[in-house]
Coordinates of C-alpha atoms and ligand atoms in Angstrom, one line a residue:
M1 CA 8.0 59.2 16.8
N2 CA 4.0 58.6 16.6
E3 CA 2.7 61.1 13.9
P4 CA -0.5 62.2 15.5
E5 CA -3.3 61.5 14.6
K6 CA -4.6 64.5 12.5
N7 CA -1.8 64.0 9.9
A8 CA -2.5 62.4 6.4
P9 CA -1.3 59.2 6.0
S10 CA 1.9 59.5 3.3
V11 CA 1.8 57.1 -0.1
N12 CA 3.7 54.7 1.4
E13 CA 1.5 53.4 4.8
F14 CA -0.5 50.7 5.3
S15 CA -2.0 51.7 8.1
H16 CA -5.3 52.5 10.6
R17 CA -5.6 54.9 9.9
V18 CA -5.4 53.8 6.0
R19 CA -8.1 52.0 6.8
S20 CA -10.4 54.5 7.8
L21 CA -10.1 56.5 4.5
W22 CA -10.8 53.3 2.7
M23 CA -14.2 52.2 4.6
A24 CA -14.9 55.3 4.2
E25 CA -14.8 55.0 0.5
L26 CA -16.8 51.6 0.3
N27 CA -20.1 52.2 0.3
T28 CA -19.8 54.4 -2.8
N29 CA -17.3 51.6 -4.9
K30 CA -17.9 48.5 -7.1
F31 CA -15.0 46.7 -7.1
D32 CA -14.5 44.3 -10.4
V33 CA -13.3 41.9 -7.8
I34 CA -13.7 41.1 -3.8
I35 CA -11.7 38.8 -2.4
I36 CA -13.1 36.9 1.3
G37 CA -10.1 35.5 3.3
G38 CA -6.9 37.2 3.3
G39 CA -4.4 34.2 3.8
I40 CA -1.7 33.5 0.9
T41 CA -4.4 32.6 -1.5
G42 CA -6.5 35.6 -0.7
A43 CA -3.7 37.5 -1.2
G44 CA -1.8 35.8 -3.7
I45 CA -5.0 36.2 -5.9
A46 CA -5.0 40.0 -4.7
L47 CA -2.1 41.1 -6.0
D48 CA -2.5 39.8 -9.6
A49 CA -5.4 41.3 -10.0
A50 CA -4.8 44.2 -8.9
S51 CA -1.0 44.4 -11.2
R52 CA -3.3 43.3 -14.4
G53 CA -5.2 46.4 -13.6
L54 CA -8.7 44.6 -11.8
N55 CA -10.2 46.9 -8.7
T56 CA -9.5 45.0 -6.5
L57 CA -10.4 44.6 -2.6
L58 CA -9.6 41.9 -0.6
I59 CA -11.3 41.6 3.0
E60 CA -10.0 39.6 6.1
Q61 CA -12.5 38.3 8.7
N62 CA -9.6 38.3 11.3
D63 CA -5.8 39.2 10.9
F64 CA -3.8 38.5 7.5
A65 CA -2.3 34.8 7.6
S66 CA -4.9 34.6 11.1
G67 CA -5.8 31.1 9.4
T68 CA -3.8 28.2 8.0
S69 CA -1.0 30.3 6.8
S70 CA 0.3 31.2 9.8
R71 CA 0.6 27.5 11.0
S72 CA 2.5 25.6 8.6
T73 CA 5.6 23.6 8.1
K74 CA 6.5 27.3 7.1
L75 CA 9.1 25.3 3.7
I76 CA 8.9 26.6 -0.1
H77 CA 9.0 22.9 -1.3
G78 CA 8.4 20.2 -4.0
G79 CA 6.4 18.3 -1.5
L80 CA 8.0 14.6 -1.8
R81 CA 6.1 12.5 -0.6
Y82 CA 3.6 14.1 -3.4
L83 CA 5.8 11.5 -6.0
K84 CA 5.3 9.0 -3.7
Q85 CA 1.4 9.4 -4.4
L86 CA 2.4 10.1 -8.4
E87 CA 1.0 13.1 -8.2
F88 CA 3.3 14.6 -11.0
G89 CA 1.8 17.6 -12.2
L90 CA 1.6 18.9 -8.8
V91 CA 5.0 18.5 -7.9
K92 CA 6.4 19.6 -11.1
E93 CA 4.1 23.2 -10.1
V94 CA 5.1 23.6 -6.8
G95 CA 8.9 22.4 -7.8
S96 CA 9.1 25.0 -10.4
E97 CA 7.5 27.4 -8.3
R98 CA 10.6 27.4 -5.4
A99 CA 12.5 28.9 -7.4
V100 CA 10.5 31.1 -8.1
I101 CA 8.9 32.3 -5.0
H102 CA 12.6 32.7 -3.8
R103 CA 13.8 35.7 -6.6
L104 CA 11.3 37.1 -5.9
A105 CA 12.0 38.0 -2.2
P106 CA 15.7 35.8 -1.3
H107 CA 15.4 37.6 1.9
L108 CA 11.9 35.3 3.2
V109 CA 12.4 32.2 1.1
V110 CA 15.9 31.0 1.9
P111 CA 17.6 28.0 0.8
E112 CA 17.6 24.8 3.1
K113 CA 19.3 21.3 2.3
M114 CA 17.0 18.2 3.9
L115 CA 18.8 15.4 4.8
L116 CA 16.8 12.0 4.4
P117 CA 18.4 9.6 6.9
L118 CA 17.9 5.5 5.2
Y119 CA 17.7 2.9 6.9
E120 CA 17.9 -0.4 6.2
K121 CA 14.7 -2.1 6.9
K122 CA 12.0 0.9 6.6
G123 CA 11.0 3.2 4.0
L124 CA 11.9 3.3 1.0
G125 CA 15.7 1.7 0.2
Y126 CA 18.6 4.0 -0.8
W127 CA 18.0 3.0 -5.2
L128 CA 14.6 4.5 -5.0
T129 CA 15.8 7.4 -2.8
S130 CA 18.0 8.4 -5.1
I131 CA 15.6 7.0 -8.4
G132 CA 13.0 9.6 -7.0
L133 CA 14.8 12.8 -5.5
K134 CA 17.1 12.7 -9.3
I135 CA 12.8 12.6 -10.5
Y136 CA 12.1 15.3 -8.6
D137 CA 15.0 17.7 -9.6
F138 CA 14.0 16.8 -13.3
L139 CA 10.2 17.9 -12.5
A140 CA 11.6 20.8 -10.9
G141 CA 14.1 21.9 -12.5
V142 CA 16.4 21.9 -10.9
T143 CA 20.1 22.0 -11.2
G144 CA 24.0 22.7 -10.2
D145 CA 24.8 22.3 -6.2
D146 CA 21.4 21.7 -5.9
Q147 CA 20.7 18.5 -7.1
R148 CA 20.4 15.4 -4.8
K149 CA 23.1 14.6 -3.4
M150 CA 23.8 10.5 -1.9
L151 CA 25.1 10.2 0.9
S152 CA 27.1 7.1 3.0
R153 CA 26.4 5.8 6.5
R154 CA 28.9 7.4 7.6
Q155 CA 28.3 11.2 5.2
T156 CA 24.7 11.2 7.0
L157 CA 26.0 10.4 10.2
R158 CA 28.3 13.4 9.4
Y159 CA 25.2 16.3 8.5
E160 CA 23.8 14.6 11.9
P161 CA 25.1 13.3 14.6
L162 CA 22.5 12.9 16.7
L163 CA 21.0 10.0 13.8
D164 CA 21.1 6.2 15.6
T165 CA 24.2 5.5 14.6
Q166 CA 22.8 2.1 14.2
G167 CA 20.2 2.2 12.4
V168 CA 21.1 4.7 9.6
S169 CA 22.8 3.1 6.1
G170 CA 22.9 6.1 4.8
G171 CA 21.2 9.4 3.0
A172 CA 20.3 12.0 0.9
L173 CA 20.4 16.2 0.6
Y174 CA 18.4 17.5 -1.3
A175 CA 17.5 21.3 -2.0
E176 CA 14.4 23.5 -0.4
Y177 CA 13.4 26.7 1.1
R178 CA 12.4 27.4 3.9
T179 CA 9.9 31.1 5.2
D180 CA 7.8 32.5 7.3
D181 CA 4.1 31.6 6.0
A182 CA 2.9 34.5 7.9
R183 CA 5.5 37.1 6.6
L184 CA 5.2 35.9 3.1
T185 CA 1.4 36.6 3.3
I186 CA 1.8 39.7 4.6
E187 CA 4.1 41.0 2.2
T188 CA 2.5 39.4 -0.4
I189 CA -0.3 41.8 0.5
K190 CA 2.2 45.2 0.7
T191 CA 2.7 44.7 -2.5
A192 CA -1.1 44.0 -3.5
V193 CA -1.8 47.3 -1.9
K194 CA 1.4 49.2 -3.7
N195 CA -0.6 47.7 -7.1
G196 CA -3.6 49.0 -6.5
A197 CA -5.5 46.8 -4.1
R198 CA -7.2 47.6 -1.3
C199 CA -6.3 44.7 1.6
I200 CA -8.9 45.3 4.9
N201 CA -8.4 42.6 7.6
Y202 CA -10.8 42.8 10.5
L203 CA -13.9 43.0 7.9
E204 CA -15.9 39.9 7.1
A205 CA -17.6 38.6 4.6
I206 CA -21.5 37.8 6.2
D207 CA -23.5 37.5 3.6
F208 CA -24.1 37.6 -0.3
I209 CA -26.7 40.0 -1.6
Y210 CA -28.2 39.1 -6.3
A211 CA -29.6 41.0 -8.6
D212 CA -31.3 38.4 -11.8
G213 CA -30.1 35.6 -9.7
K214 CA -26.1 36.9 -9.8
V215 CA -24.1 37.6 -6.2
S216 CA -23.4 41.4 -6.9
A217 CA -22.3 42.3 -4.2
V218 CA -20.9 41.2 -0.7
K219 CA -22.7 41.9 2.6
M220 CA -20.0 42.5 5.5
R221 CA -19.1 42.9 9.2
D222 CA -16.8 45.3 10.4
H223 CA -14.9 44.3 13.4
V224 CA -13.4 47.8 14.3
E225 CA -15.9 50.0 14.0
N226 CA -18.8 47.2 15.1
R227 CA -21.4 48.1 12.3
E228 CA -22.6 46.6 8.9
L229 CA -21.8 47.4 5.4
T230 CA -22.6 46.7 1.6
V231 CA -20.0 46.5 -1.0
K232 CA -20.7 46.0 -4.3
A233 CA -18.3 44.0 -6.8
V234 CA -18.5 42.3 -10.7
T235 CA -17.5 39.2 -9.5
V236 CA -16.8 37.6 -6.0
V237 CA -14.0 35.5 -5.1
N238 CA -14.3 33.2 -2.0
A239 CA -10.5 31.9 -1.1
A240 CA -11.4 31.8 2.6
G241 CA -9.6 28.0 3.7
P242 CA -10.9 26.4 5.6
W243 CA -14.0 28.4 5.9
V244 CA -14.7 28.2 2.0
D245 CA -17.0 25.1 2.5
K246 CA -19.0 27.6 5.4
L247 CA -19.2 30.9 2.8
R248 CA -20.3 28.1 -0.2
S249 CA -23.4 27.1 2.2
K250 CA -24.4 30.9 2.7
N251 CA -24.2 31.0 -1.3
N252 CA -26.3 28.3 -1.0
S253 CA -24.6 26.4 -3.8
L254 CA -21.9 23.7 -1.3
H255 CA -23.0 20.5 -3.6
G256 CA -20.6 17.7 -5.1
K257 CA -17.0 17.8 -4.0
R258 CA -16.9 18.9 -0.2
L259 CA -14.1 20.4 1.6
H260 CA -12.7 18.3 4.4
L261 CA -10.1 19.5 7.4
T262 CA -7.0 17.4 8.0
K263 CA -5.4 19.1 11.7
G264 CA -1.2 19.3 11.5
V265 CA 0.8 20.2 14.6
H266 CA 4.3 21.7 15.1
V267 CA 5.7 22.2 18.6
V268 CA 9.6 24.3 19.5
L269 CA 11.9 23.1 21.5
P270 CA 14.8 24.8 22.5
A271 CA 18.0 23.7 20.2
E272 CA 20.2 22.5 22.8
K273 CA 17.1 20.0 23.7
F274 CA 17.2 19.2 20.4
P275 CA 20.2 20.5 18.8
V276 CA 19.6 19.3 14.7
R277 CA 22.5 20.8 13.0
Q278 CA 20.2 21.1 9.7
A279 CA 16.7 20.2 8.4
I280 CA 15.6 16.9 7.9
Y281 CA 13.1 14.6 7.4
F282 CA 12.7 11.2 8.6
D283 CA 10.7 8.4 9.5
V284 CA 7.8 8.6 12.5
P285 CA 6.3 4.5 13.7
D286 CA 3.3 4.7 12.2
G287 CA 5.3 5.5 8.8
R288 CA 4.4 8.9 8.3
M289 CA 7.3 11.5 7.7
I290 CA 8.1 14.3 9.4
F291 CA 10.3 17.6 9.7
A292 CA 12.8 18.3 12.1
I293 CA 13.6 22.4 11.1
P294 CA 16.4 24.0 13.4
R295 CA 15.4 28.3 13.8
G296 CA 17.8 30.5 15.6
R297 CA 17.4 29.2 19.6
V298 CA 14.6 26.8 18.9
T299 CA 13.8 23.5 16.3
Y300 CA 10.7 23.4 15.5
V301 CA 8.9 19.3 14.8
G302 CA 6.3 19.0 12.3
T303 CA 3.7 17.9 11.7
T304 CA 0.9 15.3 12.0
D305 CA -2.1 15.2 9.4
T306 CA -5.6 13.3 11.9
N307 CA -9.0 14.3 10.9
Y308 CA -11.2 17.5 12.5
E309 CA -14.2 18.4 12.5
G310 CA -14.1 20.1 15.5
D311 CA -14.3 24.4 15.9
I312 CA -12.9 25.7 12.8
N313 CA -12.1 29.1 15.3
Q314 CA -10.2 27.0 18.0
V315 CA -8.0 24.7 16.2
F316 CA -5.6 23.8 19.2
T317 CA -2.3 22.0 20.3
T318 CA -3.6 18.4 22.6
R319 CA -1.8 16.4 24.8
E320 CA -1.8 13.2 22.3
D321 CA -0.9 15.9 19.1
A322 CA 2.2 16.6 21.4
L323 CA 3.0 12.7 22.3
Y324 CA 3.2 11.7 18.7
V325 CA 5.6 14.5 18.3
L326 CA 7.5 13.8 21.0
H327 CA 7.3 9.9 19.8
G328 CA 8.9 10.6 16.9
I329 CA 11.5 12.4 17.6
T330 CA 12.8 10.1 20.7
S331 CA 12.5 7.4 17.9
T332 CA 14.9 8.8 15.4
F333 CA 17.4 10.3 18.1
P334 CA 17.5 7.8 20.2
T335 CA 20.2 10.2 23.2
I336 CA 17.3 13.0 22.6
L337 CA 15.2 12.5 25.5
L338 CA 12.1 14.8 26.0
T339 CA 8.9 15.2 27.7
L340 CA 5.9 17.6 27.2
N341 CA 7.6 20.4 29.7
D342 CA 10.8 20.9 27.4
I343 CA 8.0 22.0 24.4
E344 CA 8.7 26.0 24.9
S345 CA 5.5 27.2 22.7
S346 CA 3.2 25.1 19.6
W347 CA 0.7 25.8 17.1
A348 CA -2.2 23.6 14.9
G349 CA -4.3 24.0 11.5
L350 CA -5.7 23.3 9.5
R351 CA -5.3 21.8 5.4
P352 CA -8.2 22.7 3.1
L353 CA -8.1 19.7 1.3
I354 CA -10.3 18.5 -1.0
H355 CA -12.9 15.3 0.4
E356 CA -12.3 12.2 -1.7
E357 CA -14.4 8.6 -0.3
G358 CA -12.0 6.6 1.6
K359 CA -9.0 8.7 1.1
S360 CA -7.0 8.3 5.0
A361 CA -5.8 11.8 6.0
S362 CA -2.4 11.8 4.8
E363 CA -3.5 10.6 1.3
L364 CA -6.1 12.4 0.5
S365 CA -4.6 15.4 -2.8
R366 CA -2.9 18.6 -2.3
K367 CA -4.2 20.1 -5.5
D368 CA -5.6 23.4 -5.3
E369 CA -9.7 23.3 -7.5
I370 CA -12.2 25.4 -7.8
F371 CA -15.5 25.4 -7.6
I372 CA -17.6 28.0 -9.5
S373 CA -21.8 28.4 -7.9
E374 CA -24.8 29.0 -10.6
S375 CA -24.2 32.4 -9.3
G376 CA -21.6 33.1 -10.3
L377 CA -19.4 32.7 -6.8
I378 CA -15.8 31.7 -7.3
S379 CA -14.2 29.5 -4.8
I380 CA -11.2 27.9 -4.5
A381 CA -9.6 25.5 -2.0
G382 CA -6.9 23.0 -1.4
G383 CA -3.2 23.6 -3.1
K384 CA -0.2 24.6 -0.8
L385 CA 1.6 27.9 0.2
T386 CA 4.4 27.5 -2.6
G387 CA 1.5 27.3 -5.3
F388 CA -0.4 30.3 -4.3
R389 CA 1.4 32.5 -7.1
K390 CA 0.2 29.7 -9.8
M391 CA -3.1 29.4 -8.1
A392 CA -3.9 32.8 -8.0
E393 CA -3.1 33.0 -12.1
R394 CA -5.5 30.1 -12.6
V395 CA -8.4 32.6 -10.7
V396 CA -6.9 35.5 -12.4
N397 CA -7.0 34.0 -15.7
L398 CA -11.1 32.3 -15.2
I399 CA -12.1 36.6 -13.4
I400 CA -10.7 37.7 -16.6
K401 CA -11.9 35.0 -19.3
R402 CA -15.8 35.2 -17.4
S403 CA -16.9 39.2 -17.0
F404 CA -13.5 41.3 -18.7
E405 CA -12.6 39.6 -22.1
D406 CA -13.5 43.0 -23.9
S407 CA -11.0 45.0 -21.7
T408 CA -7.2 45.1 -22.1
L409 CA -6.0 43.6 -19.1
K410 CA -2.7 42.9 -18.7
K411 CA -1.3 39.2 -18.9
C412 CA 0.0 37.5 -15.2
F413 CA 3.8 38.4 -14.9
T414 CA 3.8 37.8 -10.7
D415 CA 6.7 36.3 -11.6
Q416 CA 8.1 39.7 -12.5
I417 CA 7.1 41.3 -9.3
R418 CA 9.6 41.8 -6.5
L419 CA 7.6 41.3 -2.8
T420 CA 9.8 43.4 -1.3
P421 CA 10.5 47.3 -1.9
D422 CA 14.0 47.9 -2.6
S423 CA 14.6 43.9 -2.5
F424 CA 17.6 42.2 -2.5
K425 CA 19.1 40.4 -6.3
N426 CA 19.8 37.0 -4.0
F427 CA 20.4 35.7 -1.3
R428 CA 24.2 37.1 -1.0
E429 CA 23.5 40.0 -1.3
A430 CA 20.9 39.5 1.5
H431 CA 23.9 37.8 3.8
A432 CA 26.5 41.0 3.1
Y433 CA 24.0 43.6 4.4
Q434 CA 24.0 41.9 8.3
R435 CA 27.7 42.8 8.8
V436 CA 25.7 46.8 7.6
V437 CA 23.5 45.7 10.0
R438 CA 25.9 44.8 12.7
T439 CA 27.7 47.9 12.5
R440 CA 24.5 50.0 13.2
L441 CA 23.2 48.4 16.5
P442 CA 24.6 47.9 19.6
Q443 CA 26.5 44.4 20.7
D444 CA 24.2 43.5 22.9
I445 CA 21.5 43.1 20.2
P446 CA 23.0 39.0 19.0
D447 CA 23.5 38.0 16.1
E448 CA 20.6 35.9 15.8
T449 CA 18.8 38.7 15.7
I450 CA 19.9 40.3 13.4
R451 CA 19.5 37.7 11.1
Y452 CA 15.7 37.5 11.9
L453 CA 15.8 41.5 11.0
I454 CA 16.8 40.5 7.2
E455 CA 15.1 37.5 6.6
S456 CA 11.7 38.6 7.7
Y457 CA 12.3 43.2 6.4
G458 CA 14.8 42.7 3.7
K459 CA 16.0 45.4 3.6
Q460 CA 12.7 47.4 5.2
V461 CA 15.6 47.2 8.3
D462 CA 16.4 50.2 7.2
D463 CA 13.2 51.7 7.9
I464 CA 13.9 49.9 11.3
L465 CA 17.2 50.9 12.4
N466 CA 16.0 54.6 11.7
R467 CA 13.2 54.0 14.5
F468 CA 15.5 52.4 16.8
Q469 CA 17.8 55.5 16.5
S470 CA 14.4 57.7 17.5
H471 CA 13.4 55.7 20.7
K472 CA 14.8 56.3 23.5
E473 CA 14.7 53.4 26.2
S474 CA 17.9 52.5 28.2
D475 CA 17.5 48.3 26.9
A476 CA 17.8 48.7 24.0
A477 CA 16.9 44.9 22.7
Q478 CA 13.6 47.0 23.7
R479 CA 14.3 49.8 21.8
L480 CA 14.7 47.2 18.8
L481 CA 11.2 45.5 19.6
L482 CA 10.0 49.2 19.8
A483 CA 10.9 50.8 16.6
E484 CA 9.2 47.1 14.8
L485 CA 6.6 47.9 16.4
D486 CA 6.1 50.8 14.8
F487 CA 7.1 50.1 11.2
S488 CA 4.6 47.2 11.8
I489 CA 1.9 50.0 13.3
Q490 CA 2.8 52.2 9.8
H491 CA 3.4 49.9 7.2
E492 CA 1.7 46.7 8.0
M493 CA -1.9 47.1 9.4
T494 CA -1.2 45.8 13.1
I495 CA -4.1 46.9 14.8
S496 CA -3.4 44.4 18.3
L497 CA -1.2 42.8 20.7
E498 CA -1.8 39.7 18.9
D499 CA -1.5 40.6 15.4
F500 CA 2.2 42.0 15.9
F501 CA 4.0 39.1 17.8
V502 CA 2.0 36.5 15.9
R503 CA 1.9 36.6 12.6
R504 CA 4.3 39.8 12.5
T505 CA 6.9 38.6 14.1
G506 CA 6.6 35.3 14.9
L507 CA 7.4 35.7 18.9
L508 CA 4.4 34.0 20.3
Y509 CA 6.0 30.6 18.6
F510 CA 9.8 31.3 18.1
D511 CA 10.3 33.2 21.6
I512 CA 7.6 33.3 23.8
E513 CA 9.5 34.5 26.8
K514 CA 10.5 37.9 24.7
I515 CA 6.5 38.2 24.7
S516 CA 6.7 38.2 28.3
R517 CA 10.1 40.9 29.1
H518 CA 8.8 43.1 26.7
L519 CA 4.4 43.4 26.4
Q520 CA 4.1 46.1 28.2
A521 CA 6.0 48.1 26.7
A522 CA 4.4 46.9 23.1
A523 CA 0.9 47.7 25.0
S524 CA 1.6 51.1 26.1
L525 CA 3.5 52.1 22.8
M526 CA 0.0 51.0 20.8
K527 CA -2.4 52.7 23.3
D528 CA -0.4 56.2 22.5
S529 CA -0.2 55.6 18.6
L530 CA -3.8 53.8 18.3
G531 CA -5.5 56.4 21.2
W532 CA -6.4 52.6 23.1
S533 CA -8.3 53.5 26.5
V534 CA -7.3 52.1 28.8
Q535 CA -9.7 49.7 29.0
E536 CA -8.1 48.5 25.6
C537 CA -5.0 48.7 26.2
D538 CA -5.8 45.9 29.1
R539 CA -7.8 44.3 27.0
Q540 CA -5.4 43.7 25.1
V541 CA -3.1 42.6 27.2
K542 CA -5.6 39.6 28.3
R543 CA -5.6 38.5 25.2
M544 CA -2.0 38.5 23.9
R545 CA -1.2 36.6 27.4
S546 CA -4.6 33.8 26.8
L547 CA -2.8 32.6 23.4
M548 CA 0.4 32.7 25.5
A549 CA -0.6 30.2 27.6
E550 CA -3.1 28.5 24.9
V551 CA 0.2 27.6 23.6
T552 CA 1.5 25.3 26.0
A553 CA -2.0 24.7 27.5
F554 CA -1.7 20.4 26.6
K555 CA 0.9 20.1 29.5
S556 CA -2.2 21.1 32.1
N557 CA -4.4 19.1 30.7
A558 CA -3.8 15.4 31.6
Ligands
FAD601 P1 -5.6 30.4 5.4 O1 -5.1 30.7 5.5 O2 -7.4 29.9 6.7 O3 -6.7 31.7 4.9 C1 -8.0 31.8 5.1 C2 -8.5 33.2 5.8 O4 -9.6 33.8 5.2 C3 -8.1 33.2 6.8 O5 -7.7 34.8 7.0 C4 -9.9 33.4 7.6 O6 -9.9 34.5 8.5 C5 -10.8 34.1 6.0 N1 -11.5 34.0 5.8 C6 -12.9 32.8 6.4 N2 -14.0 33.3 6.4 C7 -13.7 34.8 6.0 C8 -15.1 35.6 5.9 N3 -16.2 35.2 5.7 N4 -14.7 37.3 5.1 C9 -13.7 37.3 5.4 N5 -12.3 36.5 5.5 C10 -12.9 35.1 5.9 N6 1.6 24.5 2.6 C11 3.4 24.6 1.7 O7 3.5 24.8 0.8 N7 4.2 24.3 2.0 C12 4.3 24.1 3.3 O8 5.8 23.6 5.0 C13 3.0 23.8 4.8 N8 3.5 23.2 5.7 C14 1.4 23.1 6.2 C15 1.7 22.6 7.1 C16 0.2 22.4 7.7 C17 0.3 21.7 9.5 C18 -0.9 22.9 6.9 C19 -2.7 23.1 8.3 C20 -1.2 23.2 5.7 C21 1.0 23.0 5.3 N9 0.2 23.5 4.2 C22 1.6 23.6 3.6 C23 -0.1 23.9 3.5 C24 -0.6 25.8 3.4 O9 -0.3 26.2 4.3 C25 -1.8 26.2 3.2 O10 -2.5 25.4 2.1 C26 -2.2 27.7 2.5 O11 -1.9 27.9 3.9 C27 -3.4 28.0 2.7 O12 -4.0 29.6 2.6 P2 -5.7 30.1 2.5 O13 -5.0 31.6 1.4 O14 -6.5 28.6 1.5 O15 -6.2 29.6 3.7

């Protein structure tokens, strides 16, 4: 199962062994473009640049998607509330992108009807909502069954019986998509690599090198081999999310517009404690709106939106954040009684927005902006997960205009590049594949796990199932998890337990108990596959345990 280290990596491999080969080449290569930041923004730029023929390197200081891109609401959505702020351009772009991203990864970007309950005495009311959603559908080009449907009071309560029967006056149902942000990022990175990009995690940009006043190279620190190196490039892009201004500051170009970071928190509850039947977008007492989204055995709820001035590297859910969300739930769903102890897990992320004088956290625009410094550093900030492909297109168009106009590079065609190998044609095909997988796994593996595998990996589940056959553990659930881990070590550049349990699988958020059951077995497999010492293995297990404590630390910080 675990190939000996001396074998050369196969062509399809994206693993620690490939990483070592790439690291050895970096000093001698000059890249057309170096992208700093392995969140969805950097991943999208790497795919666009590489597919058009640019010699591309992406570096990420931590793991891919370890910043904001694993801490969002995990919706590919048009942003209904931006309509209220009259941001028609933004709604049109991200609204239209939903269908494109769904087509490129139909198993991973899954249609989800969103219920919007309406009340007599709060919110926009029936008619304004009806017109607003009509405009929303029009801007995003939504057609057929996906167009918004207005509901009577009775219909609304049938969709969601937990709502307050006294207060609700009607409702609306409209189309959105749910995803897994970290998996969308890793699949985009993998596709960029297939298109020729080098994407390397745990490699931090620490400074810029200049020639004739222009950025000509990036000084980097490799956190795996613990050494520094310098890599040359024609163009450097700063796609560092909440860290964008830190790099602009290093580049002496932090003038004019700046980032304004706002924190958003989600809490995860067992489905039996908050058994909503479907995704719902509802008002909370301060007039904001939050989402409740069922996902397998849990329902997750969020988000908050508060100004953030703390440490960017240590962002946690506080007791106050968690209580805000719980209060929002109980004020809309009067039969649901929750305490902090009901929360299984949580996550907190930072929105890298552009500061606008006098505006509150929720009023700030979600539009992306590009800054070009005098020394040529291109920085991009703001934006949404949903709009990543269009953001990337704008950045790469700019790179080509500035530095490669005479070359014969292709026009952007990422709307035609599927995000997983051997992709499903549509969601129906992904759904039908569940029956095939069911026949290949023992009955004690629940259907829910099969759905999770397909929504996470698409047809790559075939590879995981082949590995499942060659593992020998008696516990089928453990065998399956180790097969998934094996796959992710070889094909998803997983080099720590945290990479696997947080970004590749989302288990830290959605099934934290499962980590406790399989942590030692996973550590042991990684020790053999990556050649860890006993000390390194212990360190990794300890780190995982402390992350598990962190996500509910607010319970004890009274
Ligand atoms: P990040 O994901 O933070 O990536 C930047 C990366 O750069 C990080 O991984 C970081 O480690 C790396 N980096 C930083 N400095 C360096 C360095 N010196 N060297 C190397 N690497 C470096 N959008 C939606 O479309 N739908 C949603 O449902 C949604 N919900 C949201 C909910 C919340 C609470 C938040 C906070 C955001 C939400 N968003 C949503 C917005 C979306 O998540 C972000 O716009 C997007 O993830 C930002 O991605 P990014 O790549 O720009 O930043």
